[in-house]
Amino acid sequence: MFKVRTLTETKTIITSQFGKIRLGTEFVPLTAAIARFTSSELVAETHIPDFDRSTVDGFAVISRDLVGCSESIPAILRKIGATKMGETPKDRVVSGQCYYVPTGGALPKGADAMVMIEYVEDFGKDEFAFVKPVAPGANMIFRGEDLTPGDLILPAGKQLNAADIGTLAAMGRTEVEVFSSPVIGIISTGDELVPPESDLKPGQIRDVNTPMLSAAVQQLGAKVISTEIIPDRYELLKASIENLLPKVDLLLISGGTSVGERDNLPLILEELGQIYVHGVAIKPGKPTIVGTIKDKPVFGLPGNPVAAFFMFTTLVKPLLYSFRASEIEQHSFEARLTRAVSSNHGREEVILVWLQADQVTPVPSKSGLISSVSRANGYILVERDQEGLPKGASVNVYLL
Ligand code: AMP
Ligand code: MG
């Protein structure tokens, strides 16, 4: 018999057993890089921007020329040209001159600040009056101000977001080196399960876990191989595990993880591999198994979709990050409970909540109602020896 572990103990066991697993690396085109994880740090090789640029429509000036100017004593400068977008001016401005530059255009040599067109008066014959001094560097970005060669753009293990893709494009990168996508095998088990497209006969339910876990895994830049629903039969489950295992980096099996008569996974794991954890002291999520077959992590998640979702989020998700040398940033916020929460199950309890500003409201949820996860944007944990939490209590909310 296995000792029931706490959630924290389970996480520690997962880290010590699987924390060193790293995936291979590959180059992918920037267009396919979203949600992938960088495998090495990326350092800027060029100046971005590559020239001094204006951030306003207006006039490039030498700031010294405007020292002391005012409404009553304007500085009068002569416009000697205008920048065309996509070109750099060949001219250089000297004292007494200015140059028209549109937003994003290049400043001519000699100029060190921009004045917005709204603050300049046209005196005609290319003469313009300036009534306010301007600080050097005002309304412009210097060459290399975004990035200079040697600047760290992205650390290793960073999951690429849309802004990262933009930054790499600015650098002229068309490819980026990333960790290979983990391949995750997903198996749902249960005689009562039918695929989502099926009509239900009495007693049947639709398989929630395969589509849900597939989506969760894909959000983490991983690939999915899923099987048909496997009935509660030892031989069938064993055969599908043996078939899937060589093709995947990690196996997620949901349902049939308790020690009930029809629960085959524990027996199969004992036969083909090893079990590290069987039973986690958390509600929901108790019938969770962590094991291995041929050095690959195998998770037996509870069939209850809410529990499967939560255990995936807390146990599997961090591991999928660590496969790519990355650590998850778990955001939590302190907020006040709008309602009392009761809890006395002798286990740590997960309470789904809706966080709004600094107020947090428990989402009504009985075991297994997947729609309650849809209605939640976070969860709180009530410790095992806490009887519950009173209205107004300050709690830590973890975002989903
Ligand atoms: P089990 O862990 O197999 O004892 O299942 C616990 C509960 O979750 C039962 O009510 C099952 O019908 C339900 N369940 C198991 N697998 C799934 C699934 N893939 N989708 C939806 N519900 C499931
Ligand atoms: Mg079952």
Coordinates of C-alpha atoms and ligand atoms in Angstrom, one line a residue:
M1 CA 0.0 0.0 0.0
F2 CA 1.2 3.5 -0.8
K3 CA 1.3 6.3 1.7
V4 CA -0.9 9.2 0.7
R5 CA 1.3 12.2 -0.1
T6 CA 0.6 15.8 0.3
L7 CA 0.6 18.0 -2.8
T8 CA 3.9 19.5 -1.9
E9 CA 5.5 16.1 -1.3
T10 CA 4.2 14.9 -4.7
K11 CA 5.7 17.9 -6.4
T12 CA 9.1 17.2 -4.8
I13 CA 9.0 13.6 -5.9
I14 CA 8.2 14.6 -9.5
T15 CA 11.1 17.1 -9.5
S16 CA 13.5 14.6 -8.1
Q17 CA 12.5 11.8 -10.5
F18 CA 11.9 13.8 -13.7
G19 CA 13.5 17.2 -13.1
K20 CA 16.5 16.5 -15.2
I21 CA 14.7 15.5 -18.4
R22 CA 15.5 17.9 -21.2
L23 CA 14.2 17.8 -24.7
G24 CA 16.3 18.2 -27.8
T25 CA 16.5 21.4 -29.7
E26 CA 15.7 22.5 -33.3
F27 CA 15.5 25.7 -35.4
V28 CA 12.0 26.7 -36.4
P29 CA 10.9 29.6 -38.7
L30 CA 9.7 32.6 -36.8
T31 CA 6.2 32.1 -38.2
A32 CA 6.0 28.8 -36.3
A33 CA 7.7 29.8 -33.1
I34 CA 4.8 31.1 -31.1
A35 CA 4.5 29.3 -27.7
R36 CA 7.8 27.5 -28.2
F37 CA 10.6 27.8 -25.7
T38 CA 14.0 29.2 -26.5
S39 CA 16.8 26.8 -26.0
S40 CA 19.6 29.3 -25.7
E41 CA 19.7 33.0 -24.8
L42 CA 19.3 35.4 -27.7
V43 CA 21.6 38.3 -27.9
A44 CA 21.2 41.4 -30.2
E45 CA 23.6 41.5 -33.1
T46 CA 22.7 44.9 -34.5
H47 CA 21.4 48.3 -33.5
I48 CA 17.7 48.7 -33.3
P49 CA 16.8 51.2 -34.6
D50 CA 19.7 51.5 -36.9
F51 CA 19.4 55.3 -37.1
D52 CA 18.1 58.2 -34.9
R53 CA 14.4 58.3 -35.4
S54 CA 11.7 60.9 -34.6
T55 CA 8.7 59.9 -32.5
V56 CA 6.7 62.9 -33.6
D57 CA 5.8 64.9 -36.8
G58 CA 7.8 68.0 -36.5
F59 CA 11.2 69.6 -36.9
A60 CA 14.7 68.3 -36.1
V61 CA 16.7 71.0 -34.4
I62 CA 19.9 71.6 -32.6
S63 CA 18.6 72.0 -29.0
R64 CA 21.3 74.7 -28.2
D65 CA 19.6 77.0 -30.8
L66 CA 16.4 77.1 -28.8
V67 CA 18.0 78.0 -25.4
G68 CA 16.1 81.0 -24.0
C69 CA 13.5 81.3 -26.7
S70 CA 9.9 82.2 -25.7
E71 CA 6.6 83.5 -27.1
S72 CA 8.0 87.1 -27.0
I73 CA 11.5 86.2 -28.3
P74 CA 11.1 83.2 -30.6
A75 CA 14.1 81.4 -32.2
I76 CA 13.8 81.6 -36.0
L77 CA 15.3 78.6 -37.9
R78 CA 15.5 78.0 -41.6
K79 CA 14.2 74.7 -42.9
I80 CA 16.8 73.2 -45.3
G81 CA 14.9 70.0 -46.2
A82 CA 12.5 67.2 -45.2
T83 CA 13.1 63.5 -44.5
K84 CA 11.3 61.0 -46.7
M85 CA 10.2 57.8 -44.9
G86 CA 12.4 54.9 -45.6
E87 CA 15.4 57.1 -46.5
T88 CA 18.1 58.8 -44.5
P89 CA 18.7 62.5 -45.2
K90 CA 22.1 63.3 -46.8
D91 CA 22.0 66.8 -45.3
R92 CA 23.5 67.9 -42.1
V93 CA 21.9 70.7 -40.1
V94 CA 24.1 73.5 -38.6
S95 CA 23.2 76.2 -36.1
G96 CA 20.2 78.3 -37.4
Q97 CA 18.7 75.5 -39.4
C98 CA 15.9 72.9 -39.0
Y99 CA 14.6 70.0 -40.9
Y100 CA 11.1 68.5 -41.3
V101 CA 10.9 64.9 -40.1
P102 CA 7.7 62.8 -40.0
T103 CA 7.0 60.3 -37.1
G104 CA 9.5 57.4 -37.5
G105 CA 11.6 59.2 -40.0
A106 CA 15.4 59.6 -39.7
L107 CA 16.9 62.8 -38.2
P108 CA 19.5 64.5 -40.3
K109 CA 23.1 64.6 -38.9
G110 CA 23.8 67.5 -36.5
A111 CA 20.2 67.5 -35.1
D112 CA 19.8 66.3 -31.5
A113 CA 16.1 66.9 -30.7
M114 CA 12.6 67.1 -32.3
V115 CA 10.0 69.8 -31.8
M116 CA 6.3 68.9 -32.5
I117 CA 4.8 70.7 -35.4
E118 CA 2.0 72.0 -33.2
Y119 CA 4.6 74.2 -31.3
V120 CA 6.1 75.7 -34.4
E121 CA 4.9 78.7 -36.3
D122 CA 5.4 79.0 -40.1
F123 CA 6.7 82.5 -40.9
G124 CA 6.9 81.7 -44.6
K125 CA 9.9 81.5 -46.9
D126 CA 11.1 78.4 -45.1
E127 CA 11.4 80.3 -41.8
F128 CA 9.9 78.8 -38.7
A129 CA 9.5 80.3 -35.2
F130 CA 10.2 78.2 -32.1
V131 CA 8.8 79.5 -28.8
K132 CA 9.9 76.8 -26.3
P133 CA 13.3 75.4 -25.5
V134 CA 13.7 71.7 -26.1
A135 CA 16.0 69.2 -24.2
P136 CA 18.6 67.2 -26.2
G137 CA 17.1 63.8 -27.1
A138 CA 13.5 65.1 -26.8
N139 CA 10.8 63.4 -29.0
M140 CA 13.3 61.0 -30.6
I141 CA 14.8 57.5 -30.2
F142 CA 18.6 57.2 -30.6
R143 CA 20.2 54.6 -32.7
G144 CA 20.4 51.4 -30.6
E145 CA 18.1 52.7 -28.0
D146 CA 15.8 49.6 -28.4
L147 CA 18.7 47.2 -28.7
T148 CA 22.4 47.4 -29.0
P149 CA 24.7 44.5 -30.0
G150 CA 25.3 42.4 -26.9
D151 CA 22.0 43.2 -25.3
L152 CA 20.2 40.2 -24.0
I153 CA 16.9 39.9 -25.9
L154 CA 15.5 36.7 -24.5
P155 CA 16.9 34.3 -21.9
A156 CA 17.0 30.6 -22.5
G157 CA 13.8 28.7 -21.5
K158 CA 11.5 31.7 -22.4
Q159 CA 8.1 30.8 -23.9
L160 CA 7.9 33.0 -26.9
N161 CA 4.9 35.4 -27.0
A162 CA 3.7 37.7 -29.7
A163 CA 5.9 40.6 -28.6
D164 CA 9.0 38.3 -28.6
I165 CA 8.2 37.3 -32.2
G166 CA 8.0 41.0 -33.0
T167 CA 11.4 41.7 -31.3
L168 CA 13.0 38.9 -33.3
A169 CA 11.5 40.2 -36.5
A170 CA 13.0 43.6 -35.7
M171 CA 16.4 42.0 -35.5
G172 CA 15.9 40.4 -38.8
R173 CA 15.7 36.9 -37.4
T174 CA 13.8 34.5 -39.6
E175 CA 14.5 31.4 -37.5
V176 CA 14.9 30.8 -33.8
E177 CA 16.4 27.9 -31.9
V178 CA 13.8 26.3 -29.6
F179 CA 13.4 23.1 -27.6
S180 CA 11.6 20.4 -29.5
S181 CA 7.9 20.1 -28.6
P182 CA 7.2 17.5 -26.1
V183 CA 4.9 14.8 -27.4
I184 CA 2.2 13.9 -24.9
G185 CA 0.1 10.8 -25.1
I186 CA -3.4 11.1 -23.8
I187 CA -5.6 8.1 -22.9
S188 CA -9.1 8.3 -21.3
T189 CA -10.4 5.2 -19.7
G190 CA -13.9 4.2 -18.6
D191 CA -16.7 1.9 -19.8
E192 CA -19.2 4.8 -19.5
L193 CA -17.3 7.2 -21.8
V194 CA -18.2 8.0 -25.4
P195 CA -16.6 10.5 -27.8
P196 CA -18.0 14.0 -27.8
E197 CA -19.8 13.5 -31.1
S198 CA -21.8 10.6 -29.9
D199 CA -25.4 10.6 -28.7
L200 CA -25.7 9.4 -25.2
K201 CA -27.3 6.2 -24.1
P202 CA -28.5 6.2 -20.5
G203 CA -25.6 5.9 -18.1
Q204 CA -23.1 7.2 -20.7
I205 CA -21.1 10.4 -20.5
R206 CA -19.0 12.3 -23.0
D207 CA -15.2 12.1 -22.7
V208 CA -14.2 15.5 -21.4
N209 CA -10.7 14.8 -20.4
T210 CA -9.2 14.0 -23.8
P211 CA -10.2 17.3 -25.5
M212 CA -9.5 19.3 -22.3
L213 CA -6.1 17.8 -21.6
S214 CA -5.2 18.1 -25.4
A215 CA -6.0 21.7 -25.3
A216 CA -4.1 22.3 -22.1
V217 CA -1.1 20.6 -23.5
Q218 CA -1.2 22.5 -26.8
Q219 CA -1.3 25.7 -24.9
L220 CA 2.1 24.7 -23.5
G221 CA 3.6 24.3 -27.0
A222 CA 3.3 20.5 -26.9
K223 CA 2.0 18.0 -29.4
V224 CA -0.7 15.4 -28.6
I225 CA -1.2 11.8 -29.6
S226 CA -4.5 10.6 -28.2
T227 CA -6.1 7.2 -28.4
E228 CA -9.6 6.1 -28.7
I229 CA -11.4 5.8 -25.4
I230 CA -10.2 2.7 -23.7
P231 CA -12.7 0.5 -21.8
D232 CA -12.0 -0.6 -18.2
R233 CA -10.1 -3.7 -19.3
Y234 CA -6.6 -4.5 -18.2
E235 CA -5.4 -6.0 -21.4
L236 CA -6.8 -3.2 -23.6
L237 CA -5.3 -0.4 -21.4
K238 CA -2.0 -2.2 -21.2
A239 CA -1.8 -2.7 -25.0
S240 CA -2.6 1.0 -25.6
I241 CA 0.1 2.1 -23.1
E242 CA 2.7 -0.2 -24.7
N243 CA 1.7 1.1 -28.1
L244 CA 1.8 4.8 -27.2
L245 CA 4.8 4.9 -24.9
P246 CA 7.6 4.7 -27.5
K247 CA 6.1 7.6 -29.4
V248 CA 5.7 10.1 -26.5
D249 CA 7.7 11.9 -23.9
L250 CA 5.0 11.7 -21.3
L251 CA 1.8 9.8 -20.8
L252 CA -1.4 11.2 -19.3
I253 CA -4.0 8.6 -18.5
S254 CA -7.2 9.6 -16.9
G255 CA -9.8 7.5 -15.1
G256 CA -9.3 4.2 -13.3
T257 CA -6.6 5.4 -10.9
S258 CA -8.2 4.5 -7.5
V259 CA -7.9 1.1 -6.0
G260 CA -11.4 0.1 -7.1
E261 CA -12.0 -3.3 -8.6
R262 CA -11.9 -2.1 -12.2
D263 CA -8.9 0.2 -11.8
N264 CA -6.2 -1.3 -13.9
L265 CA -3.6 1.4 -14.2
P266 CA -1.9 0.8 -10.8
L267 CA -1.5 -2.9 -11.7
I268 CA -0.2 -2.1 -15.2
L269 CA 2.3 0.4 -13.9
E270 CA 3.5 -2.1 -11.3
E271 CA 4.0 -4.6 -14.0
L272 CA 5.6 -2.4 -16.7
G273 CA 7.3 0.2 -14.6
Q274 CA 7.2 1.8 -11.2
I275 CA 4.8 3.8 -9.1
Y276 CA 6.2 6.7 -7.1
V277 CA 3.0 8.2 -5.8
H278 CA -0.4 6.7 -5.5
G279 CA -2.8 9.0 -3.7
V280 CA -2.5 12.7 -3.0
A281 CA -4.1 14.3 0.0
I282 CA -6.1 16.9 -1.8
K283 CA -9.7 17.4 -2.7
P284 CA -10.4 17.0 -5.5
G285 CA -7.5 14.9 -6.8
K286 CA -6.9 12.1 -4.4
P287 CA -6.7 9.2 -6.9
T288 CA -3.6 10.5 -8.7
I289 CA -0.7 8.3 -9.7
V290 CA 2.8 9.3 -10.6
G291 CA 4.9 6.6 -12.1
T292 CA 7.3 5.8 -14.8
I293 CA 7.7 3.2 -17.6
K294 CA 11.1 3.0 -19.3
D295 CA 12.2 6.3 -17.7
K296 CA 9.2 8.2 -19.1
P297 CA 6.8 10.0 -16.8
V298 CA 3.4 8.4 -16.6
F299 CA 0.6 10.3 -14.8
G300 CA -2.6 8.6 -13.8
L301 CA -5.0 11.5 -13.4
P302 CA -8.4 11.2 -11.7
G303 CA -11.3 10.7 -14.1
N304 CA -13.2 13.5 -12.5
P305 CA -12.5 16.3 -15.0
V306 CA -12.2 19.0 -12.3
A307 CA -9.6 17.0 -10.5
A308 CA -7.9 16.0 -13.7
F309 CA -7.7 19.7 -14.7
F310 CA -6.3 20.7 -11.3
M311 CA -3.8 17.9 -11.1
F312 CA -2.6 18.6 -14.6
T313 CA -2.2 22.3 -13.8
T314 CA -0.3 21.8 -10.5
L315 CA 1.8 18.7 -11.3
V316 CA 2.2 18.2 -15.1
K317 CA 2.3 21.8 -16.3
P318 CA 5.5 22.7 -14.3
L319 CA 7.1 19.5 -15.6
L320 CA 6.4 20.4 -19.2
Y321 CA 8.1 23.7 -18.5
S322 CA 11.1 22.0 -16.9
F323 CA 11.4 19.7 -20.0
R324 CA 12.4 23.0 -21.7
A325 CA 14.7 24.3 -18.9
S326 CA 12.0 26.7 -17.8
E327 CA 10.1 27.5 -14.7
I328 CA 6.5 28.4 -14.6
E329 CA 5.6 31.8 -13.2
Q330 CA 2.7 31.1 -10.9
H331 CA 0.9 34.4 -10.4
S332 CA -0.9 34.8 -7.2
F333 CA -2.8 37.7 -5.7
E334 CA -4.0 38.5 -2.3
A335 CA -7.7 39.1 -2.1
R336 CA -10.6 39.1 0.4
L337 CA -13.3 36.4 0.5
T338 CA -16.8 37.7 -0.2
R339 CA -18.3 34.6 1.4
A340 CA -17.2 32.1 4.0
V341 CA -15.8 28.8 2.8
S342 CA -16.2 25.6 4.7
S343 CA -13.8 22.7 4.5
N344 CA -13.3 19.8 6.8
H345 CA -12.3 16.8 4.8
G346 CA -9.0 16.1 6.5
R347 CA -7.3 17.0 3.2
E348 CA -6.0 20.1 1.6
E349 CA -8.9 21.5 -0.5
V350 CA -8.9 23.3 -3.8
I351 CA -11.6 26.0 -4.0
L352 CA -12.4 27.4 -7.4
V353 CA -12.9 31.1 -7.3
W354 CA -13.7 34.2 -9.4
L355 CA -11.2 37.0 -8.7
Q356 CA -12.3 40.5 -9.4
A357 CA -10.1 43.4 -8.3
D358 CA -9.3 42.6 -4.6
Q359 CA -12.5 40.5 -4.0
V360 CA -12.7 36.8 -4.4
T361 CA -15.8 34.8 -4.6
P362 CA -16.0 30.9 -4.4
V363 CA -17.5 29.3 -7.5
P364 CA -20.2 26.8 -6.5
S365 CA -18.8 23.4 -7.4
K366 CA -19.6 19.9 -6.6
S367 CA -17.1 17.2 -7.5
G368 CA -16.7 16.8 -11.2
L369 CA -18.6 19.7 -12.7
I370 CA -16.4 20.8 -15.4
S371 CA -18.4 24.0 -16.1
S372 CA -17.4 25.2 -12.7
V373 CA -13.8 25.4 -14.0
S374 CA -15.0 27.4 -16.9
R375 CA -16.7 29.8 -14.5
A376 CA -13.5 30.2 -12.4
N377 CA -10.5 32.3 -13.1
G378 CA -8.5 31.1 -10.1
Y379 CA -8.3 28.9 -7.1
I380 CA -7.4 29.1 -3.5
L381 CA -6.0 26.3 -1.3
V382 CA -7.5 25.6 2.2
E383 CA -5.0 23.8 4.3
R384 CA -5.7 20.4 5.8
D385 CA -6.0 21.6 9.4
Q386 CA -8.1 24.7 8.6
E387 CA -11.8 24.3 9.4
G388 CA -12.6 26.7 6.6
L389 CA -12.2 30.4 6.0
P390 CA -14.5 33.2 7.2
K391 CA -16.0 35.9 5.0
G392 CA -13.5 38.8 4.7
A393 CA -10.5 36.5 5.2
S394 CA -7.4 37.5 3.2
V395 CA -6.4 34.7 0.9
N396 CA -3.8 33.9 -1.8
V397 CA -5.5 33.4 -5.2
Y398 CA -3.7 31.5 -7.9
L399 CA -4.7 32.3 -11.4
L400 CA -5.8 29.6 -13.7
Ligands
AMP1 P1 -12.6 7.2 -12.2 O1 -11.4 8.0 -11.9 O2 -12.5 6.3 -13.4 O3 -13.1 6.5 -11.0 O4 -13.8 8.3 -12.6 C1 -14.2 9.2 -11.7 C2 -15.4 10.0 -12.3 O5 -15.0 10.7 -13.4 C3 -16.5 9.1 -12.8 O6 -17.7 9.8 -12.5 C4 -16.3 9.0 -14.3 O7 -17.4 8.8 -15.0 C5 -15.7 10.4 -14.6 N1 -14.8 10.4 -15.7 C6 -13.8 9.5 -15.9 N2 -13.1 9.8 -17.0 C7 -13.8 10.8 -17.6 C8 -13.6 11.6 -18.8 N3 -12.6 11.3 -19.6 N4 -14.4 12.6 -19.1 C9 -15.4 12.9 -18.2 N5 -15.6 12.2 -17.1 C10 -14.8 11.2 -16.7
MG2 MG -13.5 4.9 -14.3

